[in-house]
Amino acid sequence: TALILIAIFVTSALDHRFGWSSVPPAASIAGNVMVLAGFWMIYRVFRTNSFASSTVEISGGQTVISTGPYGIVRHPMYLASLLLFAGIPLALGSWWALIPASLSLPLLAARLLAEEEFLVRSLPGYADYRKKVRWRLLPLIW
């Protein structure tokens, strides 16, 4: 995902330099709102879950967190990342940067599925949590 983020910024910069896109101000404002919402969600995840990290692992004393954003979707950090990946190109005024941003969805979905398999095997109570919180990533969708 780091390479995707770099590609978003490089594509946005090239788009600006060569004037490839004409993004309306309302779309740029929406992009900024998405970026703000993404960072706010990341803040909420870390406030709720002190075990959250970029590495999928189980620490001593770790328990299932089902409050805060984890009461809505099972992977709120990934949802926040999607908001950032979609919002940054719009905030920077680049339709073209949405192309590399779109690559983040299948990559995050694959990582999420692998993480869920690991958590079911390794974290006591996670299987029950999956029954309680139905949505993996997008409420009412998946």
CSV table of C-alpha atoms in Angstrom, one decimal:
chain,number,residue,atom,x,y,z
A,1,THR,CA,0.0,0.0,0.0
A,2,ALA,CA,3.0,2.3,0.5
A,3,LEU,CA,3.7,2.1,-3.3
A,4,ILE,CA,0.1,2.9,-4.0
A,5,LEU,CA,0.3,6.0,-1.9
A,6,ILE,CA,3.5,7.1,-3.6
A,7,ALA,CA,1.8,6.5,-7.0
A,8,ILE,CA,-1.2,8.6,-5.9
A,9,PHE,CA,1.1,11.5,-5.0
A,10,VAL,CA,3.3,11.2,-8.1
A,11,THR,CA,0.3,10.9,-10.4
A,12,SER,CA,-1.4,13.9,-8.7
A,13,ALA,CA,1.7,16.0,-9.1
A,14,LEU,CA,2.1,15.1,-12.8
A,15,ASP,CA,-1.6,15.7,-13.3
A,16,HIS,CA,-1.3,19.2,-11.8
A,17,ARG,CA,1.9,19.9,-13.8
A,18,PHE,CA,0.4,18.9,-17.1
A,19,GLY,CA,-3.2,19.9,-16.4
A,20,TRP,CA,-4.7,16.6,-17.2
A,21,SER,CA,-7.7,17.0,-14.9
A,22,SER,CA,-10.3,19.6,-14.1
A,23,VAL,CA,-11.7,18.6,-10.7
A,24,PRO,CA,-14.5,20.9,-9.5
A,25,PRO,CA,-14.0,22.6,-6.2
A,26,ALA,CA,-16.8,20.7,-4.6
A,27,ALA,CA,-15.0,17.4,-5.4
A,28,SER,CA,-11.8,18.7,-3.9
A,29,ILE,CA,-13.7,19.8,-0.8
A,30,ALA,CA,-15.3,16.3,-0.6
A,31,GLY,CA,-11.8,14.8,-0.9
A,32,ASN,CA,-10.6,16.9,2.0
A,33,VAL,CA,-13.6,15.8,4.1
A,34,MET,CA,-12.7,12.2,3.3
A,35,VAL,CA,-9.1,12.7,4.3
A,36,LEU,CA,-10.2,14.3,7.5
A,37,ALA,CA,-12.7,11.5,8.2
A,38,GLY,CA,-10.0,8.9,7.5
A,39,PHE,CA,-7.5,10.4,9.9
A,40,TRP,CA,-10.3,10.8,12.5
A,41,MET,CA,-11.1,7.1,12.2
A,42,ILE,CA,-7.5,6.1,12.5
A,43,TYR,CA,-7.3,8.2,15.7
A,44,ARG,CA,-10.5,6.5,17.0
A,45,VAL,CA,-9.0,3.0,16.2
A,46,PHE,CA,-5.9,3.7,18.2
A,47,ARG,CA,-7.8,5.2,21.1
A,48,THR,CA,-10.1,2.1,21.2
A,49,ASN,CA,-7.5,-0.6,20.5
A,50,SER,CA,-4.1,-0.3,22.0
A,51,PHE,CA,-3.1,-3.5,20.1
A,52,ALA,CA,-3.7,-2.0,16.7
A,53,SER,CA,-0.6,-2.1,14.4
A,54,SER,CA,0.4,-2.6,10.9
A,55,THR,CA,1.7,-6.1,11.7
A,56,VAL,CA,-0.8,-8.9,12.1
A,57,GLU,CA,0.2,-10.5,15.3
A,58,ILE,CA,-1.3,-11.5,18.7
A,59,SER,CA,0.3,-9.9,21.8
A,60,GLY,CA,0.2,-11.2,25.3
A,61,GLY,CA,-3.0,-10.3,27.0
A,62,GLN,CA,-4.7,-9.2,23.8
A,63,THR,CA,-8.5,-9.5,23.7
A,64,VAL,CA,-11.1,-8.9,21.1
A,65,ILE,CA,-12.2,-5.2,20.9
A,66,SER,CA,-15.9,-4.8,20.1
A,67,THR,CA,-16.5,-1.2,21.1
A,68,GLY,CA,-16.1,2.1,19.3
A,69,PRO,CA,-15.5,1.7,15.6
A,70,TYR,CA,-15.0,-2.0,16.1
A,71,GLY,CA,-18.7,-2.2,17.0
A,72,ILE,CA,-19.6,-1.1,13.5
A,73,VAL,CA,-17.1,-2.9,11.2
A,74,ARG,CA,-14.5,-5.5,12.1
A,75,HIS,CA,-11.7,-3.7,10.3
A,76,PRO,CA,-12.1,0.1,10.8
A,77,MET,CA,-8.5,0.9,10.1
A,78,TYR,CA,-8.8,-0.5,6.6
A,79,LEU,CA,-12.0,1.5,6.1
A,80,ALA,CA,-10.1,4.6,7.2
A,81,SER,CA,-7.3,3.7,4.7
A,82,LEU,CA,-9.8,3.4,1.9
A,83,LEU,CA,-11.2,6.9,2.7
A,84,LEU,CA,-7.6,8.3,2.6
A,85,PHE,CA,-6.8,6.5,-0.7
A,86,ALA,CA,-10.0,7.8,-2.3
A,87,GLY,CA,-9.9,11.3,-0.7
A,88,ILE,CA,-6.3,12.3,-1.4
A,89,PRO,CA,-6.6,12.3,-5.2
A,90,LEU,CA,-9.7,14.4,-5.0
A,91,ALA,CA,-8.2,16.8,-2.4
A,92,LEU,CA,-5.2,17.2,-4.8
A,93,GLY,CA,-7.5,17.8,-7.8
A,94,SER,CA,-6.6,14.7,-9.8
A,95,TRP,CA,-9.0,12.3,-11.4
A,96,TRP,CA,-6.1,10.3,-12.8
A,97,ALA,CA,-4.7,9.6,-9.3
A,98,LEU,CA,-7.9,7.6,-8.6
A,99,ILE,CA,-6.5,4.9,-10.9
A,100,PRO,CA,-3.7,3.9,-8.5
A,101,ALA,CA,-6.0,4.6,-5.6
A,102,SER,CA,-8.4,2.0,-6.9
A,103,LEU,CA,-5.7,-0.7,-6.6
A,104,SER,CA,-5.9,-0.3,-2.8
A,105,LEU,CA,-9.4,-2.0,-2.5
A,106,PRO,CA,-8.5,-5.5,-3.8
A,107,LEU,CA,-5.2,-5.4,-1.9
A,108,LEU,CA,-6.8,-4.4,1.4
A,109,ALA,CA,-9.6,-6.9,0.9
A,110,ALA,CA,-7.1,-9.7,0.4
A,111,ARG,CA,-5.1,-8.7,3.4
A,112,LEU,CA,-8.3,-8.4,5.5
A,113,LEU,CA,-9.4,-11.9,4.6
A,114,ALA,CA,-6.0,-13.4,5.5
A,115,GLU,CA,-6.0,-11.4,8.7
A,116,GLU,CA,-9.5,-12.8,9.6
A,117,GLU,CA,-8.3,-16.3,9.1
A,118,PHE,CA,-5.4,-15.7,11.4
A,119,LEU,CA,-7.5,-14.0,14.1
A,120,VAL,CA,-10.1,-16.8,14.1
A,121,ARG,CA,-7.3,-19.4,14.7
A,122,SER,CA,-5.2,-17.3,17.1
A,123,LEU,CA,-7.4,-14.9,19.1
A,124,PRO,CA,-9.9,-16.4,21.5
A,125,GLY,CA,-13.4,-14.9,21.1
A,126,TYR,CA,-12.8,-13.6,17.5
A,127,ALA,CA,-15.2,-16.2,15.9
A,128,ASP,CA,-18.0,-15.0,18.3
A,129,TYR,CA,-17.1,-11.4,17.5
A,130,ARG,CA,-17.6,-12.1,13.8
A,131,LYS,CA,-21.1,-13.2,14.5
A,132,LYS,CA,-21.8,-10.1,16.5
A,133,VAL,CA,-20.3,-7.6,14.1
A,134,ARG,CA,-21.4,-8.7,10.7
A,135,TRP,CA,-19.7,-6.2,8.4
A,136,ARG,CA,-16.0,-6.6,7.6
A,137,LEU,CA,-15.2,-3.3,6.0
A,138,LEU,CA,-18.2,-1.4,4.6
A,139,PRO,CA,-21.4,-1.3,6.6
A,140,LEU,CA,-24.4,-2.7,4.8
A,141,ILE,CA,-22.2,-3.9,1.9
A,142,TRP,CA,-19.4,-6.3,3.1
